[in-house]
CSV table of C-alpha atoms in Angstrom, one decimal:
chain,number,residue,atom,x,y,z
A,230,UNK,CA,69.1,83.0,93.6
A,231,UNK,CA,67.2,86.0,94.7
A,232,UNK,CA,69.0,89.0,96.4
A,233,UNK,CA,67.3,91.7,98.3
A,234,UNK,CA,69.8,94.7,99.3
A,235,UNK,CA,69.0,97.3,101.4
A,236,UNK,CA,70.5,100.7,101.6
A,237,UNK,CA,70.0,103.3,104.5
A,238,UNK,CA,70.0,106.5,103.8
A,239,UNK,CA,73.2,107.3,104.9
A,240,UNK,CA,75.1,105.2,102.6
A,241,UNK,CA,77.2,107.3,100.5
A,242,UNK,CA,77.4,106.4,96.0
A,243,UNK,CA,80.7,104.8,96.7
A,244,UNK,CA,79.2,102.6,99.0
A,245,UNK,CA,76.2,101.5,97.0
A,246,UNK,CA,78.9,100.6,94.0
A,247,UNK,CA,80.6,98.2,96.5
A,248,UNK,CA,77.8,96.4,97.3
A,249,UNK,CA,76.7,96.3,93.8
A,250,UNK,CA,80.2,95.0,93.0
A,251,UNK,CA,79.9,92.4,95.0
A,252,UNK,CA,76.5,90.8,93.4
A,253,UNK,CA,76.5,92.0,89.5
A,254,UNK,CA,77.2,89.6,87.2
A,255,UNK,CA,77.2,89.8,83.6
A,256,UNK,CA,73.9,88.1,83.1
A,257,UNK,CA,72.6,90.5,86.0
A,258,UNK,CA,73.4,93.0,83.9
A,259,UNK,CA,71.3,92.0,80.7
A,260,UNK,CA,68.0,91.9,83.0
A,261,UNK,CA,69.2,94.9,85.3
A,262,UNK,CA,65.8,97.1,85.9
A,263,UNK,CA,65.5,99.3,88.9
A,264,UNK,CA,62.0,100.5,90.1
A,265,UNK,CA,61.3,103.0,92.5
A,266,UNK,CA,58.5,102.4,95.6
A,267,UNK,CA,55.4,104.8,95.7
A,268,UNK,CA,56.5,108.2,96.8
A,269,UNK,CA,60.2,107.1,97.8
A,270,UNK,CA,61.3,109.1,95.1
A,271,UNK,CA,59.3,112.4,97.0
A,272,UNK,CA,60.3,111.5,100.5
A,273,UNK,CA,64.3,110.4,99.5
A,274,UNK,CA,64.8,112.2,96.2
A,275,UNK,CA,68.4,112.5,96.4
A,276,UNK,CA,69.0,108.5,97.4
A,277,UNK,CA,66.7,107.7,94.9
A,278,UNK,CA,68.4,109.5,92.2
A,279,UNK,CA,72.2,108.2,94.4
A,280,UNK,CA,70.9,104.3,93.8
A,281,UNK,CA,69.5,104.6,90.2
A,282,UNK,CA,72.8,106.4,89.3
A,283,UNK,CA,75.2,103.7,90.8
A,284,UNK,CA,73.4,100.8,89.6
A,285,UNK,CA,74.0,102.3,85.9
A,286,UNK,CA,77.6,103.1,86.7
A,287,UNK,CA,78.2,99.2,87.7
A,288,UNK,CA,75.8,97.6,85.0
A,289,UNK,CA,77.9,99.6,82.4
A,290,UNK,CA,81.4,98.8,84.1
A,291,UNK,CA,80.4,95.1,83.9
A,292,UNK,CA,79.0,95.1,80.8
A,293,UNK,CA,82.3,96.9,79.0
A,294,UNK,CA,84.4,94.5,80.6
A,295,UNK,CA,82.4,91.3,78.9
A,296,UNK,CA,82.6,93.4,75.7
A,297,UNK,CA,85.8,93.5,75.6
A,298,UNK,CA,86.3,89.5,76.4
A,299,UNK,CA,83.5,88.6,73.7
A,300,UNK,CA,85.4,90.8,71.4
A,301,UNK,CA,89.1,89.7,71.4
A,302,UNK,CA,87.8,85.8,73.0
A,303,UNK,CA,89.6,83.8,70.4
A,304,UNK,CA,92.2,85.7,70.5
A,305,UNK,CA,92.7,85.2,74.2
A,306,UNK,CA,92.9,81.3,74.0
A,307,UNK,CA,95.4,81.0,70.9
A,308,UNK,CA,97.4,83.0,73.8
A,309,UNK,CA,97.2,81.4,76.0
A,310,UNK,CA,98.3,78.2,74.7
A,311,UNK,CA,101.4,79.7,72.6
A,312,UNK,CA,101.7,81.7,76.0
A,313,UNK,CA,102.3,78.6,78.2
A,314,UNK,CA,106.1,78.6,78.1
A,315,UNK,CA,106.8,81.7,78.5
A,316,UNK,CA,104.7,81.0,82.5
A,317,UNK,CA,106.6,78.4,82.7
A,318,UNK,CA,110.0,80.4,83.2
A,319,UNK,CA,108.0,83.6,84.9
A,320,UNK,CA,108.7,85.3,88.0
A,321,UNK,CA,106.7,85.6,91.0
A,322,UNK,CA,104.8,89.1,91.2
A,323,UNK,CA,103.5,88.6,95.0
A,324,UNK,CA,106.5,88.0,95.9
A,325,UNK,CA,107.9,90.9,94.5
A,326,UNK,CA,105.7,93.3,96.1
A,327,UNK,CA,106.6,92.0,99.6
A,328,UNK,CA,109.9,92.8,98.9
A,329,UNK,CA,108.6,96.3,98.1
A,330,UNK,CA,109.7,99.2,100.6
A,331,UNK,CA,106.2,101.5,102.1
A,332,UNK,CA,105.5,104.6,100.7
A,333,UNK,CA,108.1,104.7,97.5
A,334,UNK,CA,105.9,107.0,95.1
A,335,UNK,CA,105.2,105.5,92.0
A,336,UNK,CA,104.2,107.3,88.4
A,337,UNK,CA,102.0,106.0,86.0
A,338,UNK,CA,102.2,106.8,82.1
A,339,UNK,CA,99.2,106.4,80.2
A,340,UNK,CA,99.6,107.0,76.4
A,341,UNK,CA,97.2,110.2,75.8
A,342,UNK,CA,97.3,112.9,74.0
A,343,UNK,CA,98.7,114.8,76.5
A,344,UNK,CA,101.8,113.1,77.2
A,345,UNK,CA,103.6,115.1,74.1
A,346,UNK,CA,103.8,118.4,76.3
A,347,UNK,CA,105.4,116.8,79.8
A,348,UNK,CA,106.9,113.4,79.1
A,349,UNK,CA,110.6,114.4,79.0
A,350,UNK,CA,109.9,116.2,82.7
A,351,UNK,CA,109.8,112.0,83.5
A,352,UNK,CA,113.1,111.6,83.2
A,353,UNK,CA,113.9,113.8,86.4
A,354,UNK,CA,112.0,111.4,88.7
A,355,UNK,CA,114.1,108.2,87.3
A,356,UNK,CA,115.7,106.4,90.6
A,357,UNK,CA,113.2,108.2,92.6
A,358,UNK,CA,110.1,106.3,92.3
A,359,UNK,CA,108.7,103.8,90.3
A,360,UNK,CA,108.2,104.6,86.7
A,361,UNK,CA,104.7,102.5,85.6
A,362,UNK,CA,104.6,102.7,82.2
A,363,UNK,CA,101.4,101.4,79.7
A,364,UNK,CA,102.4,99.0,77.1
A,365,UNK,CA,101.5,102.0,74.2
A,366,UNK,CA,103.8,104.4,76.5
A,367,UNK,CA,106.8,102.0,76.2
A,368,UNK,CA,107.6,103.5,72.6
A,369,UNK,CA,107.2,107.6,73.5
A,370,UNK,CA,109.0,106.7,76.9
A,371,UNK,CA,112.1,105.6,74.4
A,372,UNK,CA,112.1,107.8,72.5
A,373,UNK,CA,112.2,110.3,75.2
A,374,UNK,CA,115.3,108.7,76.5
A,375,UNK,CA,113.4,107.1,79.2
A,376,UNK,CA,113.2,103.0,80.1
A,377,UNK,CA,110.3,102.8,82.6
A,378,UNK,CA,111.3,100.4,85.9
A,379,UNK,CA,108.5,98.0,84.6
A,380,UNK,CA,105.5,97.8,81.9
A,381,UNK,CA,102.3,96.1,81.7
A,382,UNK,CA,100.6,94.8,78.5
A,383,UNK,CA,96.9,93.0,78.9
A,384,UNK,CA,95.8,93.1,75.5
A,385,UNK,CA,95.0,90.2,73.7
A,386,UNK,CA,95.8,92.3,69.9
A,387,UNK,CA,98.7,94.1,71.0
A,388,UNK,CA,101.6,92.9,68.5
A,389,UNK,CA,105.1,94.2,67.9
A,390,UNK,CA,105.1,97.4,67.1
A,391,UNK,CA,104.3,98.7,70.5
A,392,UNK,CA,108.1,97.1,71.1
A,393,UNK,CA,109.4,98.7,68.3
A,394,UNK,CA,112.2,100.3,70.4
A,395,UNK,CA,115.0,97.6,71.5
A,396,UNK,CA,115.9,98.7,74.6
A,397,UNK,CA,111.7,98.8,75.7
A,398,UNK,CA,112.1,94.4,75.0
A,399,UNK,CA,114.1,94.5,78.3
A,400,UNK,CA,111.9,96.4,80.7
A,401,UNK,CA,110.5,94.3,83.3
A,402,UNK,CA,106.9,93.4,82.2
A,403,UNK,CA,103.7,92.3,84.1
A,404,UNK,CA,101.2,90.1,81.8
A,405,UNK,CA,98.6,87.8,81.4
A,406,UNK,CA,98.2,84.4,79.3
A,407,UNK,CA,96.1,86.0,77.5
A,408,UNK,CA,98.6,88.9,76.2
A,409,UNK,CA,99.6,89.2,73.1
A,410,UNK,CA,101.8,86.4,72.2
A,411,UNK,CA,103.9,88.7,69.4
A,412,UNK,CA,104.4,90.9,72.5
A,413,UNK,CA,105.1,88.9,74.9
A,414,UNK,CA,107.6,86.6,72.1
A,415,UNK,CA,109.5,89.6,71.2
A,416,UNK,CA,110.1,91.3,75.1
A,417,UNK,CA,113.2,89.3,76.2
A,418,UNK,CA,113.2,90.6,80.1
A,419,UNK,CA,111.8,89.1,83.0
A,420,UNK,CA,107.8,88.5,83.2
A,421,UNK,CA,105.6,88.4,85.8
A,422,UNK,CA,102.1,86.7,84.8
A,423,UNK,CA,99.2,87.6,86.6
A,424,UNK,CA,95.5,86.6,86.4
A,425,UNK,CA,92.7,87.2,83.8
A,426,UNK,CA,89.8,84.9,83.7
A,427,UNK,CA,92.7,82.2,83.9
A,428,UNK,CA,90.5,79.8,86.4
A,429,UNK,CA,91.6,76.4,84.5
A,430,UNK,CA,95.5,77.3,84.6
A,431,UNK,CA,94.8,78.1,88.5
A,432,UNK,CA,93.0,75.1,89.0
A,433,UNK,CA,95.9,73.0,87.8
A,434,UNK,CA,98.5,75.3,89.5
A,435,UNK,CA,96.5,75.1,92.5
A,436,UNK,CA,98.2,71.6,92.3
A,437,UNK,CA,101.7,73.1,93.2
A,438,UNK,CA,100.9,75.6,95.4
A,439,UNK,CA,100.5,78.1,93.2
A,440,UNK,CA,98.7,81.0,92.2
A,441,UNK,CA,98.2,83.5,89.7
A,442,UNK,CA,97.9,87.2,91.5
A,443,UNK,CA,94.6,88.7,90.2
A,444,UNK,CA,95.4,92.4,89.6
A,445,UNK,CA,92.2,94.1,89.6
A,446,UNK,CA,91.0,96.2,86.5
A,447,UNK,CA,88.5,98.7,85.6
A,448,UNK,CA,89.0,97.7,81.5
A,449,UNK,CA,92.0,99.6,81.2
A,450,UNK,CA,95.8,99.1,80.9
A,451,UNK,CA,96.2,102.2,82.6
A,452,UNK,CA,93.9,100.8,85.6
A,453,UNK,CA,95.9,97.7,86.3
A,454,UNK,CA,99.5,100.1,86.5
A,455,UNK,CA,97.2,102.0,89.3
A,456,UNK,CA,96.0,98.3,91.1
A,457,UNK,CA,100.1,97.7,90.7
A,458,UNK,CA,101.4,100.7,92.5
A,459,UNK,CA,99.0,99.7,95.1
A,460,UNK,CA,100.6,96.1,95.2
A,461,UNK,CA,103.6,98.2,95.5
A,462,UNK,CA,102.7,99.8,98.8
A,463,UNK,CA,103.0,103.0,97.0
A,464,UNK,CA,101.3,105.8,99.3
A,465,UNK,CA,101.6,108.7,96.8
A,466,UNK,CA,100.7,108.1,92.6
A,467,UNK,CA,100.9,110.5,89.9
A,468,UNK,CA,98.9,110.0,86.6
A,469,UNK,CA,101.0,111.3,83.3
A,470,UNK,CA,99.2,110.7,79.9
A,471,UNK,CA,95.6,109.7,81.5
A,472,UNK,CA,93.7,112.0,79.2
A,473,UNK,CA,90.9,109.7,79.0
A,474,UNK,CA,89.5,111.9,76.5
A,475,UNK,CA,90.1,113.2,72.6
A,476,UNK,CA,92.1,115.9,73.8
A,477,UNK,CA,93.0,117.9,70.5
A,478,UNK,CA,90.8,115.2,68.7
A,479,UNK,CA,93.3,112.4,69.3
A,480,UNK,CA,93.3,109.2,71.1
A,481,UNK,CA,97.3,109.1,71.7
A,482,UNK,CA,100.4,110.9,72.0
A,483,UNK,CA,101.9,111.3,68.5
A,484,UNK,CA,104.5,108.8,68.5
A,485,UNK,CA,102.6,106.2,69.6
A,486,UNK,CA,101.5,103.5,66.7
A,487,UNK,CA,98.0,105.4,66.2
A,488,UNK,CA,98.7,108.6,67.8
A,489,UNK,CA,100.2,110.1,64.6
A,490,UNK,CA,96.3,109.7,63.2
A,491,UNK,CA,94.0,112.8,63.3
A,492,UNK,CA,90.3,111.2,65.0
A,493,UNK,CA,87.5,112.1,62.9
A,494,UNK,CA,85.3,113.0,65.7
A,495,UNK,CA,81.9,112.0,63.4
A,496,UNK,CA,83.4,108.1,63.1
A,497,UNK,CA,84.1,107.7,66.5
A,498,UNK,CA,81.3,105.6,68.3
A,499,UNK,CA,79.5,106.2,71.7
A,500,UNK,CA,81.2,109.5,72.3
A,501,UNK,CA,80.2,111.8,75.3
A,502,UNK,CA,80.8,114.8,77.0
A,503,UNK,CA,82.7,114.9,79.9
A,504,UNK,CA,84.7,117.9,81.8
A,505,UNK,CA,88.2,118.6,81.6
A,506,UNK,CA,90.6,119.8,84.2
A,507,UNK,CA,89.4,123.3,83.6
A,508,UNK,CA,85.9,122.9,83.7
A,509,UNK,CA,85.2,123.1,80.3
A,510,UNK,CA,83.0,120.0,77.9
A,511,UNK,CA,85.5,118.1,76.5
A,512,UNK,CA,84.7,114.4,74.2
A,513,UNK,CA,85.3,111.7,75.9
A,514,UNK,CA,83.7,108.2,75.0
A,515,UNK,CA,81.8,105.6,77.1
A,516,UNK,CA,84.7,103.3,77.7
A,517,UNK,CA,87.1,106.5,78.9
A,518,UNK,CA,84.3,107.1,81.3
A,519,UNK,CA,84.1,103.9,82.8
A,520,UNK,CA,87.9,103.7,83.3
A,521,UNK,CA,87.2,107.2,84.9
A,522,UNK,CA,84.5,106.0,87.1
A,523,UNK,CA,86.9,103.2,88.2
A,524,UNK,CA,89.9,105.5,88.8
A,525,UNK,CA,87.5,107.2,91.2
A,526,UNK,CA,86.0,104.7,92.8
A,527,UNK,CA,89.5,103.4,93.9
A,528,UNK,CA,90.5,106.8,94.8
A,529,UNK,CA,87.6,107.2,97.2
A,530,UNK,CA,88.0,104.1,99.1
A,531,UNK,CA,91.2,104.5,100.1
A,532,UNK,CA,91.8,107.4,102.6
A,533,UNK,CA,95.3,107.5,103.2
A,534,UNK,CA,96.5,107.6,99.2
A,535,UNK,CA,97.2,111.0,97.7
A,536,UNK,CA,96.8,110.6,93.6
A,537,UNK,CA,98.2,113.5,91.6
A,538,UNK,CA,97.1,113.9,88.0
A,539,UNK,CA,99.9,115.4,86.1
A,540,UNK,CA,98.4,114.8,82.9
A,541,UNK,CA,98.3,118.6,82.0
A,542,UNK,CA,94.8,117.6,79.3
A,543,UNK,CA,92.1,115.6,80.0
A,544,UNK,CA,89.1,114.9,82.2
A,545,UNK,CA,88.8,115.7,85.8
A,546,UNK,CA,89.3,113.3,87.8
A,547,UNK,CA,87.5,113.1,90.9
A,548,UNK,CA,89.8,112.8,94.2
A,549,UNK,CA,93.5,113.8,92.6
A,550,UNK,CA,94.9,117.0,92.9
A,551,UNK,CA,96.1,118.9,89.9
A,552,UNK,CA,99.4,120.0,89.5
A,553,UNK,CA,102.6,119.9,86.5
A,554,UNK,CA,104.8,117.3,86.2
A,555,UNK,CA,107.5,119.5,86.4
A,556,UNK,CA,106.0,120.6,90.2
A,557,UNK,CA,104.7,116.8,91.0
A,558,UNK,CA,108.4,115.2,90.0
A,559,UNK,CA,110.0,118.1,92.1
A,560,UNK,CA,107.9,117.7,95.5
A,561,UNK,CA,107.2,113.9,95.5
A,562,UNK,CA,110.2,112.3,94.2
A,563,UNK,CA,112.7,113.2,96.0
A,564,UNK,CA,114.7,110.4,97.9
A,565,UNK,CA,117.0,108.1,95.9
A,566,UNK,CA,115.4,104.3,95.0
A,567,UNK,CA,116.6,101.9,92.7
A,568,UNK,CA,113.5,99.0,91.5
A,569,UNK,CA,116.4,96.9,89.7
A,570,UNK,CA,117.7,96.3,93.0
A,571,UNK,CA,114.4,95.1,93.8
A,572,UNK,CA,113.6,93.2,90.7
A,573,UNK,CA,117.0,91.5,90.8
A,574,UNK,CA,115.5,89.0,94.0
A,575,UNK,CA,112.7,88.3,91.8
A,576,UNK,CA,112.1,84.4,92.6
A,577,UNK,CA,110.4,82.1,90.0
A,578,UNK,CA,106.7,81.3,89.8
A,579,UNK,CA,107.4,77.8,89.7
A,580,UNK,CA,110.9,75.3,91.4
A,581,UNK,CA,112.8,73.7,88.7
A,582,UNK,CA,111.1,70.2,89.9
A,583,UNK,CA,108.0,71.7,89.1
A,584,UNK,CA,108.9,72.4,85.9
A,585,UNK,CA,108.4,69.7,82.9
């Protein structure tokens, strides 16, 4: 089918991304050209230039995310079907979040570079807030002393060694069929399974009433802890670890299973500059800036959140406010909650007689 948008003038870049959202498919994005009318791009320069820029930002957004599933696609189905079982004793995420108290702060820790220099400041905000940790964060968060309140893996290729740490296996986790099935066999807490391009297990839950939550991403792990703090009613959300750049030419935090690696800068592909938190050009890569683009994009459309990057590295981050995790922890997490209290009314996905 044919679709004609129009934008007015007043429409901000944010706005013009949600519509574009809305229509852009993969295939769109193979055949995406834009053209310009006869001297629209003299009379409106500045929308002109507003639309061209937005349509790139979503073409490339789609098109990393169908990357990523072309790149890892068998992988994803062997998953899912050695995955099966373990949905078949899962928890019930929505149900979980409903349960969720407004306005409990939550932290998210990302795995970059960064995270060497402020992660044991984490420990302070434990029973305060809830502690979102990356499936690569679970081992530095260990060995830091700290066990997150709950974890989320959606790789496809992540195997055991990001559980290398016993006491991580027990964390509360939130998955996909399509995780990594030496993962996913080798965590022994509760699950919560949540949708990714899992329409033929929805069609036959569908069946039983049932549903898997669809937990929206912008490609990264990191993105879906930030969708699950929303889930979580969570009014304030610090970033720890969100680098999303080569911050002292590495991709990690050093005791993470490929942080301890040096990046050669000249083998990385589709690098780009970016700007850090100080203003200054900092490498970065296409995929970082997409997650970027995302984190901002969410952050925008959402008046009433206030999103605090304690990363102390990085890029900026359009919409946070900077501050140390130390001052962050200090002003923010202040009154006492316990998430195992929560977590301990989880309900099962699925009744007993359900069950076969």
């Amino acid at each position: 089918d044919r679709v004609s948008v129009l934008f007015g003038p007043l429409l901000d870049g944010q706005e013009i991304k949600r519509a574009l959202e809305g229509y852009m498919t993969y295939a769109d994005a193979l055949s995406c050209r834009s053209s310009i009318h006869l001297n629209y791009a003299t009379l409106f320069p500045d929308d002109c230039v507003k639309f061209h820029d937005s349509l790139i930002s979503v073409r490339d957004a789609v098109t990393a995310s169908q990357t990523v599933h072309d790149r890892f696609g068998a992988d994803y189905n062997r998953n899912t079907f050695n995955n099966l079982y373990l949905l078949r004793e899962s928890m019930d995420i929505q149900k979980l979040a409903e349960k969720m108290p407004e306005g409990v702060p939550a932290i998210i820790v990302a795995a970059g570079p960064s995270l060497d220099k402020n992660i044991r400041e984490i420990a302070k905000a434990k029973g305060k807030c809830i502690i979102i940790s990356t499936d690569t964060a679970l081992k530095p968060l260990s060995l830091a002393g700290i066990l997150p309140d709950i974890a989320i893996i959606m790789d496809g290729k992540k195997d055991a060694r990001y559980l290398s740490e016993e006491d991580s296996r027990y964390v509360p986790l939130v998955c996909t069929p399509r995780s990594g099935t030496e993962f996913l066999h080798l965590h022994t807490g509760i699950k919560f399974f949540t949708d990714d391009y899992c329409e033929h297990l929805n069609e036959f839950m569908g069946k039983y009433d049932r549903k898997l939550l669809n937990l929206e991403t912008g490609g990264s792990v990191a993105n879906s802890c930030f969708s699950l703090a929303l889930l979580f009613k969570s009014k304030t959300i610090i970033l720890m670890g969100q680098d999303l750049a080569y911050t002292g030419d590495k991709t990690h935090s050093s005791v993470t299973v490929r942080g301890s690696v040096k990046t050669e800068i000249e083998n990385l592909e589709h690098v780009v500059m970016d700007v850090d938190i100080e203003g200054n050009p900092v490498r970065s890569s296409e995929e970082f800036k997409t997650y970027r683009e995302w984190f901002e994009r969410k952050i925008a459309n959402i008046s009433e959140l206030n999103v605090i990057d304690a990363t102390e590295g990085g890029v900026r981050i359009a919409g946070t406010t900077l501050m140390t995790a130390k001052d962050a922890i200090e002003k923010y997490c202040t009154v006492r909650f316990d998430f195992s209290d929560v977590v301990a009314t989880s309900e099962p996905m699925f009744d007993d007689d359900m069950k076969c």
